[in-house]
Structure formats: structure tokens, C-alpha cells
Amino acid sequence: MKGGIYNILKAQFLIDDNAIKNWRFIVYVILLAIIMIANTQRYEQKVFKIIELTNKVKELRSEFVDKRSELMKLKMESTVSEKMVGKQIFPSSVPPVKIEVRKEEEKNFLERIWQ
């Protein structure tokens, strides 16, 4: 046991005759560690991007609600009539009347010729 720990501390396993097997395993473990670190980095970048986009969506939704309420206020008849008073345009005292336009049924070609 004492000799095994002493050999590990002296790195005997890296310079022995079977060192190629050990080096392959060490390189394999290092590559896996690098891949894991890179994967974690990409994951964190995507999380930060998602948080940023979520905040932007909340901000835009808030702005949309504000603009929609402003538009509703501008479309109100009272607001429009107040702005038109300055131009000497007043609301009508006569209510609007709906005009209906009826199309005559289309006659076929022969009926149009005989008339």
C-alpha cells in the first residue's frame, strides 16, 4: 500500500512500460472534462439569453398595454369632439341613418338580350 501511494506521487504510472494505456485514459478524461465545461458554458449563455428575452417581452407587453389604452382614449368620441372644436367642427345633432344598397339579381345572358 505504501509503495503504491509512493509510486502514484512519483507518477511512475506515466513512465512505465504500460504508460500508453494510462496516457490514453488521461487524455480521454481531459477531453470529457473540456466537453463538459464547454457544454455548461453554452447552457449558461442560453439561460442568460432567455432571461434577457423574457424581460424584453415583459417590457414590450407593458408598452403595448399602455399604447392600447392611449389609443382607446384617443378614439373616444369626447376626445375627438374636443379636438374638432378648435377647427370649428361640431358633432351632428342628427343621428346617422344607415343606407342599404341592394343589387339586382343578375340576369342570365338570354334574358339580357331579349330586353
Short mmCIF file of C-alpha atoms in Angstrom, two decimals:
data_model
loop_
_atom_site.label_atom_id
_atom_site.label_comp_id
_atom_site.label_asym_id
_atom_site.label_seq_id
_atom_site.Cartn_x
_atom_site.Cartn_y
_atom_site.Cartn_z
CA MET A 1 0.00 0.00 0.00
CA LYS A 2 2.74 2.41 0.94
CA GLY A 3 4.66 1.63 -2.24
CA GLY A 4 1.51 2.18 -4.37
CA ILE A 5 0.91 5.65 -2.99
CA TYR A 6 4.60 6.47 -3.31
CA ASN A 7 4.55 5.35 -6.98
CA ILE A 8 1.45 7.45 -7.67
CA LEU A 9 3.08 10.50 -6.10
CA LYS A 10 6.23 9.96 -8.18
CA ALA A 11 3.98 9.44 -11.28
CA GLN A 12 5.50 6.03 -12.01
CA PHE A 13 2.32 5.03 -13.86
CA LEU A 14 3.13 7.66 -16.52
CA ILE A 15 6.63 6.42 -17.33
CA ASP A 16 6.25 2.62 -17.00
CA ASP A 17 6.15 0.24 -19.96
CA ASN A 18 2.31 0.27 -19.90
CA ALA A 19 2.17 4.08 -19.74
CA ILE A 20 0.46 4.36 -23.18
CA LYS A 21 -2.74 2.86 -21.74
CA ASN A 22 -2.64 5.30 -18.84
CA TRP A 23 -1.97 8.29 -21.13
CA ARG A 24 -4.92 7.35 -23.34
CA PHE A 25 -7.20 7.24 -20.33
CA ILE A 26 -5.87 10.57 -19.01
CA VAL A 27 -6.37 12.25 -22.41
CA TYR A 28 -9.88 10.75 -22.61
CA VAL A 29 -10.78 12.11 -19.16
CA ILE A 30 -9.34 15.54 -20.03
CA LEU A 31 -11.36 15.68 -23.28
CA LEU A 32 -14.52 14.72 -21.41
CA ALA A 33 -13.84 17.45 -18.83
CA ILE A 34 -13.32 20.05 -21.60
CA ILE A 35 -16.55 18.99 -23.31
CA MET A 36 -18.42 19.20 -20.00
CA ILE A 37 -17.07 22.67 -19.27
CA ALA A 38 -17.95 23.90 -22.78
CA ASN A 39 -21.44 22.42 -22.52
CA THR A 40 -22.02 24.12 -19.16
CA GLN A 41 -20.80 27.43 -20.61
CA ARG A 42 -23.22 27.21 -23.55
CA TYR A 43 -26.06 26.27 -21.19
CA GLU A 44 -25.41 29.32 -19.00
CA GLN A 45 -25.23 31.60 -22.04
CA LYS A 46 -28.61 30.33 -23.21
CA VAL A 47 -30.11 30.81 -19.75
CA PHE A 48 -28.89 34.42 -19.69
CA LYS A 49 -30.29 34.99 -23.20
CA ILE A 50 -33.66 33.53 -22.15
CA ILE A 51 -33.78 35.81 -19.10
CA GLU A 52 -32.90 38.82 -21.26
CA LEU A 53 -35.58 37.98 -23.83
CA THR A 54 -38.17 37.33 -21.11
CA ASN A 55 -37.52 40.77 -19.63
CA LYS A 56 -37.76 42.33 -23.09
CA VAL A 57 -41.09 40.59 -23.72
CA LYS A 58 -42.45 41.88 -20.39
CA GLU A 59 -41.31 45.39 -21.26
CA LEU A 60 -42.86 45.25 -24.74
CA ARG A 61 -46.12 43.82 -23.37
CA SER A 62 -46.28 46.68 -20.87
CA GLU A 63 -45.62 49.19 -23.63
CA PHE A 64 -48.32 47.56 -25.78
CA VAL A 65 -50.90 47.83 -23.00
CA ASP A 66 -50.01 51.50 -22.45
CA LYS A 67 -50.28 52.31 -26.16
CA ARG A 68 -53.55 50.40 -26.48
CA SER A 69 -55.12 52.30 -23.58
CA GLU A 70 -53.84 55.57 -25.09
CA LEU A 71 -55.38 54.64 -28.44
CA MET A 72 -58.70 53.78 -26.80
CA LYS A 73 -58.69 57.18 -25.13
CA LEU A 74 -57.90 58.94 -28.43
CA LYS A 75 -60.69 57.07 -30.24
CA MET A 76 -63.36 58.15 -27.77
CA GLU A 77 -65.99 60.48 -29.22
CA SER A 78 -65.47 63.05 -26.47
CA THR A 79 -61.73 63.30 -27.20
CA VAL A 80 -62.32 63.63 -30.94
CA SER A 81 -65.02 66.25 -30.49
CA GLU A 82 -62.77 68.29 -28.16
CA LYS A 83 -60.04 68.37 -30.80
CA MET A 84 -62.50 69.31 -33.56
CA VAL A 85 -63.89 72.30 -31.62
CA GLY A 86 -60.62 74.11 -32.28
CA LYS A 87 -61.21 73.65 -36.02
CA GLN A 88 -64.83 74.83 -35.78
CA ILE A 89 -66.20 71.32 -36.45
CA PHE A 90 -69.02 70.31 -34.12
CA PRO A 91 -70.79 66.97 -33.62
CA SER A 92 -74.00 66.45 -35.56
CA SER A 93 -77.31 66.79 -33.75
CA VAL A 94 -78.99 64.45 -36.25
CA PRO A 95 -78.25 60.77 -35.69
CA PRO A 96 -76.77 58.84 -38.63
CA VAL A 97 -79.01 56.82 -40.95
CA LYS A 98 -77.97 53.51 -42.41
CA ILE A 99 -78.11 53.35 -46.20
CA GLU A 100 -78.70 49.94 -47.72
CA VAL A 101 -77.77 49.26 -51.32
CA ARG A 102 -79.44 46.25 -52.91
CA LYS A 103 -78.05 44.65 -56.00
CA GLU A 104 -80.48 43.41 -58.57
CA GLU A 105 -80.26 39.76 -59.26
CA GLU A 106 -78.05 39.20 -62.24
CA LYS A 107 -79.92 38.08 -65.27
CA ASN A 108 -78.52 35.41 -67.48
CA PHE A 109 -77.28 36.15 -70.97
CA LEU A 110 -80.52 35.31 -72.80
CA GLU A 111 -82.71 37.49 -70.55
CA ARG A 112 -80.43 40.47 -71.14
CA ILE A 113 -80.62 40.03 -74.91
CA TRP A 114 -84.45 39.89 -75.02
CA GLN A 115 -84.93 43.10 -73.09
#
